[in-house]
Amino acid sequence: MNILVTGCNGQLGNEIQLLEKNYGQHKFFNTDVAELDITNQLAVADFVGRHEIDGIINCAAYTAVDKAEDNKELCTTLNTVAPAYLAAAVEKRGGWIVQISTDYVFNGKAHKPYVESDTPSPDSVYGSTKLAGELGVQKFCKRAMIIRTAWLYSTFGNNFVKTMIRLGKEKAELGVIFDQVGTPTYAADLAQAIMTAVEKGIKPGVFHFSNEGVISWYDFTKAIHRIAGITTCHVSPLHTSEYPTAANRPPYSVLDKTKIKETYGIEIPYWEESLRKCVERLKD
């Protein structure tokens, strides 16, 4: 297959590129904005047609959650409009699209893990535009697979794990929110799940993927410091109200992964196991 990967310079895009050597039977077209402007409908249609693209893995997104509150137009263009362009273009070739979505499509007021059939109710511009993106790709491509994920981190780009390691080394004290719980997701694990789906055959519909387990941001920070060998920084728990942000965050964003595990026969690692792998890679 000829596979287009968008947002290749991001966390997930980089992790997918590391796996591509294991799938030499396919030809990958790794693009970011310099190679393909996905907000340009004509450019997308031309690229997909010219390179005879059979499938798209859309890793591109506007992910600055707080800035999105003041940049709704740009956020909508990248998270809602562009995915629809990609879906429509690949549909013309009878192809498929994997659209990456988010736990932010839910308001986080549940008390048990979210399943795919739960009714979304986003509480931020970011969440709203990502939900609209889900609906758009499903409208324009019959073979659209949506994967919602949460708390993504990697050795690439800026993310919570790298920030907490840096701050842990720089500061003697740190306050981290304890009343928001979810599951961290190592982008390398998500990338592998996507490639497994590509190999076994894309199934249309919504799927959830994160690592296994449940933890707060505070406990996650303590684990990051412990595994990274940081002992000089005292971490204190904060209430969400003590750390106001422009966008509302879901207080509970645990995703149920049963559907993707049963559909593709995959085992998902426990969050701490994957965190250790990431920290080791960062050390290297």
PDB file of C-alpha atoms in Angstrom:
ATOM      1  CA  MET A   1       0.000   0.000   0.000  1.00  0.00           C
ATOM      2  CA  ASN A   2       0.932   3.629  -0.449  1.00  0.00           C
ATOM      3  CA  ILE A   3       0.383   5.209   2.968  1.00  0.00           C
ATOM      4  CA  LEU A   4       0.332   8.941   3.698  1.00  0.00           C
ATOM      5  CA  VAL A   5       1.428   9.913   7.219  1.00  0.00           C
ATOM      6  CA  THR A   6       0.597  13.518   8.133  1.00  0.00           C
ATOM      7  CA  GLY A   7       2.099  15.402  11.082  1.00  0.00           C
ATOM      8  CA  CYS A   8       5.253  13.276  10.763  1.00  0.00           C
ATOM      9  CA  ASN A   9       7.330  15.674  12.905  1.00  0.00           C
ATOM     10  CA  GLY A  10       5.078  15.275  15.959  1.00  0.00           C
ATOM     11  CA  GLN A  11       5.285  12.722  18.761  1.00  0.00           C
ATOM     12  CA  LEU A  12       3.135  10.067  17.106  1.00  0.00           C
ATOM     13  CA  GLY A  13       4.364  10.780  13.583  1.00  0.00           C
ATOM     14  CA  ASN A  14       7.961  10.270  14.660  1.00  0.00           C
ATOM     15  CA  GLU A  15       7.115   7.003  16.426  1.00  0.00           C
ATOM     16  CA  ILE A  16       5.363   5.704  13.305  1.00  0.00           C
ATOM     17  CA  GLN A  17       8.427   6.554  11.231  1.00  0.00           C
ATOM     18  CA  LEU A  18      10.564   4.407  13.573  1.00  0.00           C
ATOM     19  CA  LEU A  19       8.276   1.435  12.841  1.00  0.00           C
ATOM     20  CA  GLU A  20       8.117   1.855   9.075  1.00  0.00           C
ATOM     21  CA  LYS A  21      11.269  -0.197   8.490  1.00  0.00           C
ATOM     22  CA  ASN A  22       9.339  -3.204   9.839  1.00  0.00           C
ATOM     23  CA  TYR A  23       6.715  -2.776   7.125  1.00  0.00           C
ATOM     24  CA  GLY A  24       8.881  -2.636   4.014  1.00  0.00           C
ATOM     25  CA  GLN A  25       6.092  -4.011   1.841  1.00  0.00           C
ATOM     26  CA  HIS A  26       4.391  -0.594   2.046  1.00  0.00           C
ATOM     27  CA  LYS A  27       5.538   2.768   0.722  1.00  0.00           C
ATOM     28  CA  PHE A  28       5.218   5.591   3.256  1.00  0.00           C
ATOM     29  CA  PHE A  29       4.865   9.268   2.413  1.00  0.00           C
ATOM     30  CA  ASN A  30       5.840  11.125   5.598  1.00  0.00           C
ATOM     31  CA  THR A  31       4.644  14.715   5.464  1.00  0.00           C
ATOM     32  CA  ASP A  32       4.361  17.765   7.640  1.00  0.00           C
ATOM     33  CA  VAL A  33       3.252  21.248   6.647  1.00  0.00           C
ATOM     34  CA  ALA A  34       6.397  21.823   4.531  1.00  0.00           C
ATOM     35  CA  GLU A  35       5.589  18.807   2.331  1.00  0.00           C
ATOM     36  CA  LEU A  36       1.791  19.021   2.340  1.00  0.00           C
ATOM     37  CA  ASP A  37      -0.563  21.707   3.619  1.00  0.00           C
ATOM     38  CA  ILE A  38      -3.543  19.609   4.721  1.00  0.00           C
ATOM     39  CA  THR A  39      -5.661  22.765   5.116  1.00  0.00           C
ATOM     40  CA  ASN A  40      -5.475  23.243   1.316  1.00  0.00           C
ATOM     41  CA  GLN A  41      -8.174  21.042  -0.225  1.00  0.00           C
ATOM     42  CA  LEU A  42      -6.735  21.163  -3.751  1.00  0.00           C
ATOM     43  CA  ALA A  43      -3.235  20.311  -2.525  1.00  0.00           C
ATOM     44  CA  VAL A  44      -4.576  17.336  -0.552  1.00  0.00           C
ATOM     45  CA  ALA A  45      -6.595  16.008  -3.503  1.00  0.00           C
ATOM     46  CA  ASP A  46      -3.611  16.418  -5.839  1.00  0.00           C
ATOM     47  CA  PHE A  47      -1.165  14.679  -3.475  1.00  0.00           C
ATOM     48  CA  VAL A  48      -3.463  11.733  -2.754  1.00  0.00           C
ATOM     49  CA  GLY A  49      -4.253  11.268  -6.443  1.00  0.00           C
ATOM     50  CA  ARG A  50      -0.714  11.769  -7.773  1.00  0.00           C
ATOM     51  CA  HIS A  51       0.872   9.355  -5.304  1.00  0.00           C
ATOM     52  CA  GLU A  52      -1.996   6.850  -5.542  1.00  0.00           C
ATOM     53  CA  ILE A  53      -2.496   6.869  -1.769  1.00  0.00           C
ATOM     54  CA  ASP A  54      -4.333   3.816  -0.401  1.00  0.00           C
ATOM     55  CA  GLY A  55      -4.500   4.897   3.230  1.00  0.00           C
ATOM     56  CA  ILE A  56      -3.878   7.902   5.480  1.00  0.00           C
ATOM     57  CA  ILE A  57      -2.676   8.022   9.083  1.00  0.00           C
ATOM     58  CA  ASN A  58      -3.546  11.544  10.205  1.00  0.00           C
ATOM     59  CA  CYS A  59      -1.280  12.509  13.107  1.00  0.00           C
ATOM     60  CA  ALA A  60      -1.553  16.245  12.388  1.00  0.00           C
ATOM     61  CA  ALA A  61      -3.559  18.363  14.829  1.00  0.00           C
ATOM     62  CA  TYR A  62      -3.743  21.614  16.755  1.00  0.00           C
ATOM     63  CA  THR A  63      -2.983  20.371  20.273  1.00  0.00           C
ATOM     64  CA  ALA A  64      -2.264  23.558  22.263  1.00  0.00           C
ATOM     65  CA  VAL A  65      -5.341  23.083  24.458  1.00  0.00           C
ATOM     66  CA  ASP A  66      -5.246  26.449  26.254  1.00  0.00           C
ATOM     67  CA  LYS A  67      -4.264  28.516  23.206  1.00  0.00           C
ATOM     68  CA  ALA A  68      -7.140  26.917  21.313  1.00  0.00           C
ATOM     69  CA  GLU A  69      -9.608  28.900  23.437  1.00  0.00           C
ATOM     70  CA  ASP A  70      -8.360  32.105  21.742  1.00  0.00           C
ATOM     71  CA  ASN A  71      -7.491  30.529  18.366  1.00  0.00           C
ATOM     72  CA  LYS A  72     -10.749  28.783  17.549  1.00  0.00           C
ATOM     73  CA  GLU A  73     -10.531  29.446  13.806  1.00  0.00           C
ATOM     74  CA  LEU A  74      -7.062  27.920  13.384  1.00  0.00           C
ATOM     75  CA  CYS A  75      -7.928  25.050  15.715  1.00  0.00           C
ATOM     76  CA  THR A  76     -11.081  24.313  13.694  1.00  0.00           C
ATOM     77  CA  THR A  77      -9.172  24.440  10.405  1.00  0.00           C
ATOM     78  CA  LEU A  78      -6.581  21.903  11.569  1.00  0.00           C
ATOM     79  CA  ASN A  79      -8.770  19.613  13.688  1.00  0.00           C
ATOM     80  CA  THR A  80     -12.078  19.655  11.794  1.00  0.00           C
ATOM     81  CA  VAL A  81     -11.709  20.941   8.233  1.00  0.00           C
ATOM     82  CA  ALA A  82      -8.376  19.351   7.246  1.00  0.00           C
ATOM     83  CA  PRO A  83      -9.311  15.799   8.338  1.00  0.00           C
ATOM     84  CA  ALA A  84     -12.452  16.048   6.188  1.00  0.00           C
ATOM     85  CA  TYR A  85     -10.303  17.045   3.188  1.00  0.00           C
ATOM     86  CA  LEU A  86      -8.058  14.023   3.773  1.00  0.00           C
ATOM     87  CA  ALA A  87     -11.033  11.681   4.189  1.00  0.00           C
ATOM     88  CA  ALA A  88     -12.758  12.911   1.027  1.00  0.00           C
ATOM     89  CA  ALA A  89      -9.567  12.598  -1.017  1.00  0.00           C
ATOM     90  CA  VAL A  90      -8.789   9.031   0.052  1.00  0.00           C
ATOM     91  CA  GLU A  91     -12.444   7.988  -0.333  1.00  0.00           C
ATOM     92  CA  LYS A  92     -12.149   8.760  -4.050  1.00  0.00           C
ATOM     93  CA  ARG A  93      -9.491   6.068  -4.221  1.00  0.00           C
ATOM     94  CA  GLY A  94     -11.543   3.599  -2.187  1.00  0.00           C
ATOM     95  CA  GLY A  95      -9.002   3.926   0.608  1.00  0.00           C
ATOM     96  CA  TRP A  96      -9.016   4.272   4.384  1.00  0.00           C
ATOM     97  CA  ILE A  97      -8.091   6.856   7.001  1.00  0.00           C
ATOM     98  CA  VAL A  98      -6.973   6.541  10.623  1.00  0.00           C
ATOM     99  CA  GLN A  99      -7.920   9.721  12.473  1.00  0.00           C
ATOM    100  CA  ILE A 100      -6.364  10.321  15.906  1.00  0.00           C
ATOM    101  CA  SER A 101      -8.776  11.835  18.409  1.00  0.00           C
ATOM    102  CA  THR A 102      -8.813  12.547  22.116  1.00  0.00           C
ATOM    103  CA  ASP A 103     -10.322  11.923  25.556  1.00  0.00           C
ATOM    104  CA  TYR A 104     -11.284  15.632  25.475  1.00  0.00           C
ATOM    105  CA  VAL A 105     -14.410  14.719  23.487  1.00  0.00           C
ATOM    106  CA  PHE A 106     -15.776  13.825  26.958  1.00  0.00           C
ATOM    107  CA  ASN A 107     -16.315  16.293  29.807  1.00  0.00           C
ATOM    108  CA  GLY A 108     -14.702  13.956  32.353  1.00  0.00           C
ATOM    109  CA  LYS A 109     -17.652  13.839  34.727  1.00  0.00           C
ATOM    110  CA  ALA A 110     -18.008  10.046  34.519  1.00  0.00           C
ATOM    111  CA  HIS A 111     -16.959   7.680  37.291  1.00  0.00           C
ATOM    112  CA  LYS A 112     -16.169   4.599  35.186  1.00  0.00           C
ATOM    113  CA  PRO A 113     -14.006   4.189  32.058  1.00  0.00           C
ATOM    114  CA  TYR A 114     -15.488   5.647  28.897  1.00  0.00           C
ATOM    115  CA  VAL A 115     -16.541   3.216  26.176  1.00  0.00           C
ATOM    116  CA  GLU A 116     -16.793   4.162  22.508  1.00  0.00           C
ATOM    117  CA  SER A 117     -20.594   4.329  22.578  1.00  0.00           C
ATOM    118  CA  ASP A 118     -20.732   6.882  25.425  1.00  0.00           C
ATOM    119  CA  THR A 119     -22.174  10.210  24.309  1.00  0.00           C
ATOM    120  CA  PRO A 120     -19.437  12.837  23.818  1.00  0.00           C
ATOM    121  CA  SER A 121     -19.830  16.215  25.511  1.00  0.00           C
ATOM    122  CA  PRO A 122     -16.637  18.242  25.042  1.00  0.00           C
ATOM    123  CA  ASP A 123     -15.947  21.114  27.432  1.00  0.00           C
ATOM    124  CA  SER A 124     -13.257  22.973  25.453  1.00  0.00           C
ATOM    125  CA  VAL A 125     -12.577  24.359  21.988  1.00  0.00           C
ATOM    126  CA  TYR A 126      -9.958  21.664  21.461  1.00  0.00           C
ATOM    127  CA  GLY A 127     -12.373  18.862  22.407  1.00  0.00           C
ATOM    128  CA  SER A 128     -15.180  20.319  20.277  1.00  0.00           C
ATOM    129  CA  THR A 129     -13.010  20.648  17.167  1.00  0.00           C
ATOM    130  CA  LYS A 130     -11.643  17.123  17.578  1.00  0.00           C
ATOM    131  CA  LEU A 131     -15.164  15.703  17.918  1.00  0.00           C
ATOM    132  CA  ALA A 132     -16.224  17.580  14.772  1.00  0.00           C
ATOM    133  CA  GLY A 133     -13.153  16.086  13.089  1.00  0.00           C
ATOM    134  CA  GLU A 134     -14.331  12.581  14.009  1.00  0.00           C
ATOM    135  CA  LEU A 135     -17.747  13.240  12.499  1.00  0.00           C
ATOM    136  CA  GLY A 136     -16.212  14.744   9.360  1.00  0.00           C
ATOM    137  CA  VAL A 137     -13.939  11.822   8.517  1.00  0.00           C
ATOM    138  CA  GLN A 138     -16.811   9.388   9.086  1.00  0.00           C
ATOM    139  CA  LYS A 139     -19.042  11.452   6.814  1.00  0.00           C
ATOM    140  CA  PHE A 140     -16.566  11.626   3.943  1.00  0.00           C
ATOM    141  CA  CYS A 141     -14.841   8.221   4.128  1.00  0.00           C
ATOM    142  CA  LYS A 142     -16.588   4.877   4.538  1.00  0.00           C
ATOM    143  CA  ARG A 143     -13.401   3.253   5.855  1.00  0.00           C
ATOM    144  CA  ALA A 144     -12.645   5.748   8.615  1.00  0.00           C
ATOM    145  CA  MET A 145     -11.110   4.438  11.837  1.00  0.00           C
ATOM    146  CA  ILE A 146     -11.036   6.891  14.744  1.00  0.00           C
ATOM    147  CA  ILE A 147      -8.677   6.216  17.650  1.00  0.00           C
ATOM    148  CA  ARG A 148      -9.195   8.310  20.766  1.00  0.00           C
ATOM    149  CA  THR A 149      -6.181   8.510  23.026  1.00  0.00           C
ATOM    150  CA  ALA A 150      -5.104  10.437  26.132  1.00  0.00           C
ATOM    151  CA  TRP A 151      -2.104  11.915  27.952  1.00  0.00           C
ATOM    152  CA  LEU A 152       0.282  11.250  25.044  1.00  0.00           C
ATOM    153  CA  TYR A 153       4.043  11.387  25.632  1.00  0.00           C
ATOM    154  CA  SER A 154       7.192  10.300  23.798  1.00  0.00           C
ATOM    155  CA  THR A 155      10.915  10.905  23.505  1.00  0.00           C
ATOM    156  CA  PHE A 156       9.982  13.329  20.707  1.00  0.00           C
ATOM    157  CA  GLY A 157       8.574  16.854  20.969  1.00  0.00           C
ATOM    158  CA  ASN A 158       7.294  18.622  24.064  1.00  0.00           C
ATOM    159  CA  ASN A 159       5.255  16.598  26.520  1.00  0.00           C
ATOM    160  CA  PHE A 160       4.504  16.117  30.207  1.00  0.00           C
ATOM    161  CA  VAL A 161       7.167  13.474  30.868  1.00  0.00           C
ATOM    162  CA  LYS A 162      10.013  15.516  29.409  1.00  0.00           C
ATOM    163  CA  THR A 163       8.777  18.674  31.148  1.00  0.00           C
ATOM    164  CA  MET A 164       8.583  16.979  34.562  1.00  0.00           C
ATOM    165  CA  ILE A 165      12.102  15.554  34.163  1.00  0.00           C
ATOM    166  CA  ARG A 166      13.432  19.002  33.245  1.00  0.00           C
ATOM    167  CA  LEU A 167      11.600  20.765  36.096  1.00  0.00           C
ATOM    168  CA  GLY A 168      12.589  18.021  38.538  1.00  0.00           C
ATOM    169  CA  LYS A 169      16.233  18.737  37.794  1.00  0.00           C
ATOM    170  CA  GLU A 170      15.808  22.532  37.897  1.00  0.00           C
ATOM    171  CA  LYS A 171      13.498  23.068  40.879  1.00  0.00           C
ATOM    172  CA  ALA A 172      13.548  22.130  44.550  1.00  0.00           C
ATOM    173  CA  GLU A 173       9.728  22.147  44.747  1.00  0.00           C
ATOM    174  CA  LEU A 174       6.928  21.447  42.296  1.00  0.00           C
ATOM    175  CA  GLY A 175       3.124  21.449  42.567  1.00  0.00           C
ATOM    176  CA  VAL A 176       1.148  19.052  40.358  1.00  0.00           C
ATOM    177  CA  ILE A 177      -2.606  18.488  40.064  1.00  0.00           C
ATOM    178  CA  PHE A 178      -3.887  15.413  41.897  1.00  0.00           C
ATOM    179  CA  ASP A 179      -7.656  15.646  41.228  1.00  0.00           C
ATOM    180  CA  GLN A 180      -7.487  14.847  37.518  1.00  0.00           C
ATOM    181  CA  VAL A 181      -7.064  11.151  36.760  1.00  0.00           C
ATOM    182  CA  GLY A 182      -6.533   9.240  33.541  1.00  0.00           C
ATOM    183  CA  THR A 183      -4.022   7.014  31.812  1.00  0.00           C
ATOM    184  CA  PRO A 184      -0.747   8.085  30.204  1.00  0.00           C
ATOM    185  CA  THR A 185      -0.147   6.828  26.656  1.00  0.00           C
ATOM    186  CA  TYR A 186       3.314   6.123  25.299  1.00  0.00           C
ATOM    187  CA  ALA A 187       3.190   7.221  21.653  1.00  0.00           C
ATOM    188  CA  ALA A 188       5.352   4.226  20.660  1.00  0.00           C
ATOM    189  CA  ASP A 189       2.622   1.871  21.919  1.00  0.00           C
ATOM    190  CA  LEU A 190      -0.073   3.789  20.049  1.00  0.00           C
ATOM    191  CA  ALA A 191       2.023   3.751  16.868  1.00  0.00           C
ATOM    192  CA  GLN A 192       2.375  -0.030  17.131  1.00  0.00           C
ATOM    193  CA  ALA A 193      -1.383  -0.430  17.636  1.00  0.00           C
ATOM    194  CA  ILE A 194      -2.040   1.667  14.517  1.00  0.00           C
ATOM    195  CA  MET A 195       0.363  -0.408  12.420  1.00  0.00           C
ATOM    196  CA  THR A 196      -1.243  -3.616  13.717  1.00  0.00           C
ATOM    197  CA  ALA A 197      -4.622  -2.276  12.576  1.00  0.00           C
ATOM    198  CA  VAL A 198      -3.177  -1.372   9.163  1.00  0.00           C
ATOM    199  CA  GLU A 199      -1.724  -4.886   8.762  1.00  0.00           C
ATOM    200  CA  LYS A 200      -4.822  -6.759   9.964  1.00  0.00           C
ATOM    201  CA  GLY A 201      -7.224  -4.496   8.073  1.00  0.00           C
ATOM    202  CA  ILE A 202      -8.778  -1.167   9.010  1.00  0.00           C
ATOM    203  CA  LYS A 203     -12.146  -1.569  10.703  1.00  0.00           C
ATOM    204  CA  PRO A 204     -14.373   1.540  10.452  1.00  0.00           C
ATOM    205  CA  GLY A 205     -15.644   3.084  13.669  1.00  0.00           C
ATOM    206  CA  VAL A 206     -14.418   4.558  16.936  1.00  0.00           C
ATOM    207  CA  PHE A 207     -11.796   2.855  19.118  1.00  0.00           C
ATOM    208  CA  HIS A 208     -10.112   3.834  22.406  1.00  0.00           C
ATOM    209  CA  PHE A 209      -6.402   3.383  23.103  1.00  0.00           C
ATOM    210  CA  SER A 210      -4.212   4.333  26.041  1.00  0.00           C
ATOM    211  CA  ASN A 211      -1.886   2.325  28.238  1.00  0.00           C
ATOM    212  CA  GLU A 212      -3.401   0.196  31.016  1.00  0.00           C
ATOM    213  CA  GLY A 213      -4.043   1.453  34.534  1.00  0.00           C
ATOM    214  CA  VAL A 214      -5.257   4.669  36.150  1.00  0.00           C
ATOM    215  CA  ILE A 215      -3.253   7.463  37.783  1.00  0.00           C
ATOM    216  CA  SER A 216      -3.361  11.172  38.669  1.00  0.00           C
ATOM    217  CA  TRP A 217      -0.983  13.762  37.221  1.00  0.00           C
ATOM    218  CA  TYR A 218       0.572  14.056  40.698  1.00  0.00           C
ATOM    219  CA  ASP A 219       1.219  10.313  41.012  1.00  0.00           C
ATOM    220  CA  PHE A 220       2.465  10.212  37.425  1.00  0.00           C
ATOM    221  CA  THR A 221       5.004  12.933  38.240  1.00  0.00           C
ATOM    222  CA  LYS A 222       6.186  11.045  41.329  1.00  0.00           C
ATOM    223  CA  ALA A 223       6.696   7.943  39.168  1.00  0.00           C
ATOM    224  CA  ILE A 224       8.554   9.910  36.469  1.00  0.00           C
ATOM    225  CA  HIS A 225      10.962  11.312  39.061  1.00  0.00           C
ATOM    226  CA  ARG A 226      11.442   7.932  40.729  1.00  0.00           C
ATOM    227  CA  ILE A 227      12.221   6.162  37.445  1.00  0.00           C
ATOM    228  CA  ALA A 228      14.438   9.019  36.213  1.00  0.00           C
ATOM    229  CA  GLY A 229      16.381   8.979  39.500  1.00  0.00           C
ATOM    230  CA  ILE A 230      15.384  12.515  40.513  1.00  0.00           C
ATOM    231  CA  THR A 231      15.505  12.805  44.324  1.00  0.00           C
ATOM    232  CA  THR A 232      16.095  16.505  44.985  1.00  0.00           C
ATOM    233  CA  CYS A 233      12.649  17.856  43.975  1.00  0.00           C
ATOM    234  CA  HIS A 234       9.729  17.803  46.421  1.00  0.00           C
ATOM    235  CA  VAL A 235       6.411  17.311  44.584  1.00  0.00           C
ATOM    236  CA  SER A 236       3.211  18.566  46.246  1.00  0.00           C
ATOM    237  CA  PRO A 237      -0.386  17.772  45.230  1.00  0.00           C
ATOM    238  CA  LEU A 238      -2.511  20.672  43.913  1.00  0.00           C
ATOM    239  CA  HIS A 239      -6.257  21.058  43.382  1.00  0.00           C
ATOM    240  CA  THR A 240      -7.300  22.013  39.848  1.00  0.00           C
ATOM    241  CA  SER A 241      -8.664  25.248  41.337  1.00  0.00           C
ATOM    242  CA  GLU A 242      -5.129  26.167  42.473  1.00  0.00           C
ATOM    243  CA  TYR A 243      -3.802  25.965  38.915  1.00  0.00           C
ATOM    244  CA  PRO A 244      -6.308  27.813  36.682  1.00  0.00           C
ATOM    245  CA  THR A 245      -6.034  27.276  32.914  1.00  0.00           C
ATOM    246  CA  ALA A 246      -7.822  28.820  29.916  1.00  0.00           C
ATOM    247  CA  ALA A 247      -9.358  25.486  28.894  1.00  0.00           C
ATOM    248  CA  ASN A 248     -11.287  23.093  31.106  1.00  0.00           C
ATOM    249  CA  ARG A 249      -9.673  19.682  31.509  1.00  0.00           C
ATOM    250  CA  PRO A 250     -11.642  16.464  32.072  1.00  0.00           C
ATOM    251  CA  PRO A 251     -11.225  15.483  35.749  1.00  0.00           C
ATOM    252  CA  TYR A 252     -11.754  11.819  34.806  1.00  0.00           C
ATOM    253  CA  SER A 253     -10.559  10.634  31.404  1.00  0.00           C
ATOM    254  CA  VAL A 254     -10.018   6.891  31.693  1.00  0.00           C
ATOM    255  CA  LEU A 255     -10.725   5.096  28.408  1.00  0.00           C
ATOM    256  CA  ASP A 256     -11.989   1.507  28.143  1.00  0.00           C
ATOM    257  CA  LYS A 257      -9.777  -0.345  25.618  1.00  0.00           C
ATOM    258  CA  THR A 258     -11.745  -3.607  25.363  1.00  0.00           C
ATOM    259  CA  LYS A 259     -12.905  -2.994  21.788  1.00  0.00           C
ATOM    260  CA  ILE A 260      -9.489  -2.429  20.216  1.00  0.00           C
ATOM    261  CA  LYS A 261      -7.938  -5.302  22.222  1.00  0.00           C
ATOM    262  CA  GLU A 262     -10.603  -7.774  21.103  1.00  0.00           C
ATOM    263  CA  THR A 263     -10.797  -6.525  17.499  1.00  0.00           C
ATOM    264  CA  TYR A 264      -7.059  -6.700  16.829  1.00  0.00           C
ATOM    265  CA  GLY A 265      -5.890  -9.215  19.426  1.00  0.00           C
ATOM    266  CA  ILE A 266      -3.411  -6.787  20.964  1.00  0.00           C
ATOM    267  CA  GLU A 267      -2.002  -6.643  24.478  1.00  0.00           C
ATOM    268  CA  ILE A 268      -1.573  -3.156  25.892  1.00  0.00           C
ATOM    269  CA  PRO A 269       1.300  -2.515  28.329  1.00  0.00           C
ATOM    270  CA  TYR A 270       0.767  -1.120  31.829  1.00  0.00           C
ATOM    271  CA  TRP A 271       1.579   2.595  31.955  1.00  0.00           C
ATOM    272  CA  GLU A 272       4.612   2.229  34.260  1.00  0.00           C
ATOM    273  CA  GLU A 273       6.216  -0.413  32.035  1.00  0.00           C
ATOM    274  CA  SER A 274       5.980   1.936  29.049  1.00  0.00           C
ATOM    275  CA  LEU A 275       7.152   4.944  31.062  1.00  0.00           C
ATOM    276  CA  ARG A 276      10.308   3.023  31.988  1.00  0.00           C
ATOM    277  CA  LYS A 277      10.995   2.314  28.301  1.00  0.00           C
ATOM    278  CA  CYS A 278      10.571   5.985  27.420  1.00  0.00           C
ATOM    279  CA  VAL A 279      12.825   7.212  30.236  1.00  0.00           C
ATOM    280  CA  GLU A 280      15.501   4.709  29.190  1.00  0.00           C
ATOM    281  CA  ARG A 281      15.305   5.996  25.614  1.00  0.00           C
ATOM    282  CA  LEU A 282      15.600   9.561  26.861  1.00  0.00           C
ATOM    283  CA  LYS A 283      18.732   8.614  28.803  1.00  0.00           C
ATOM    284  CA  ASP A 284      20.236   7.057  25.657  1.00  0.00           C
TER     285      ASP A 284
END
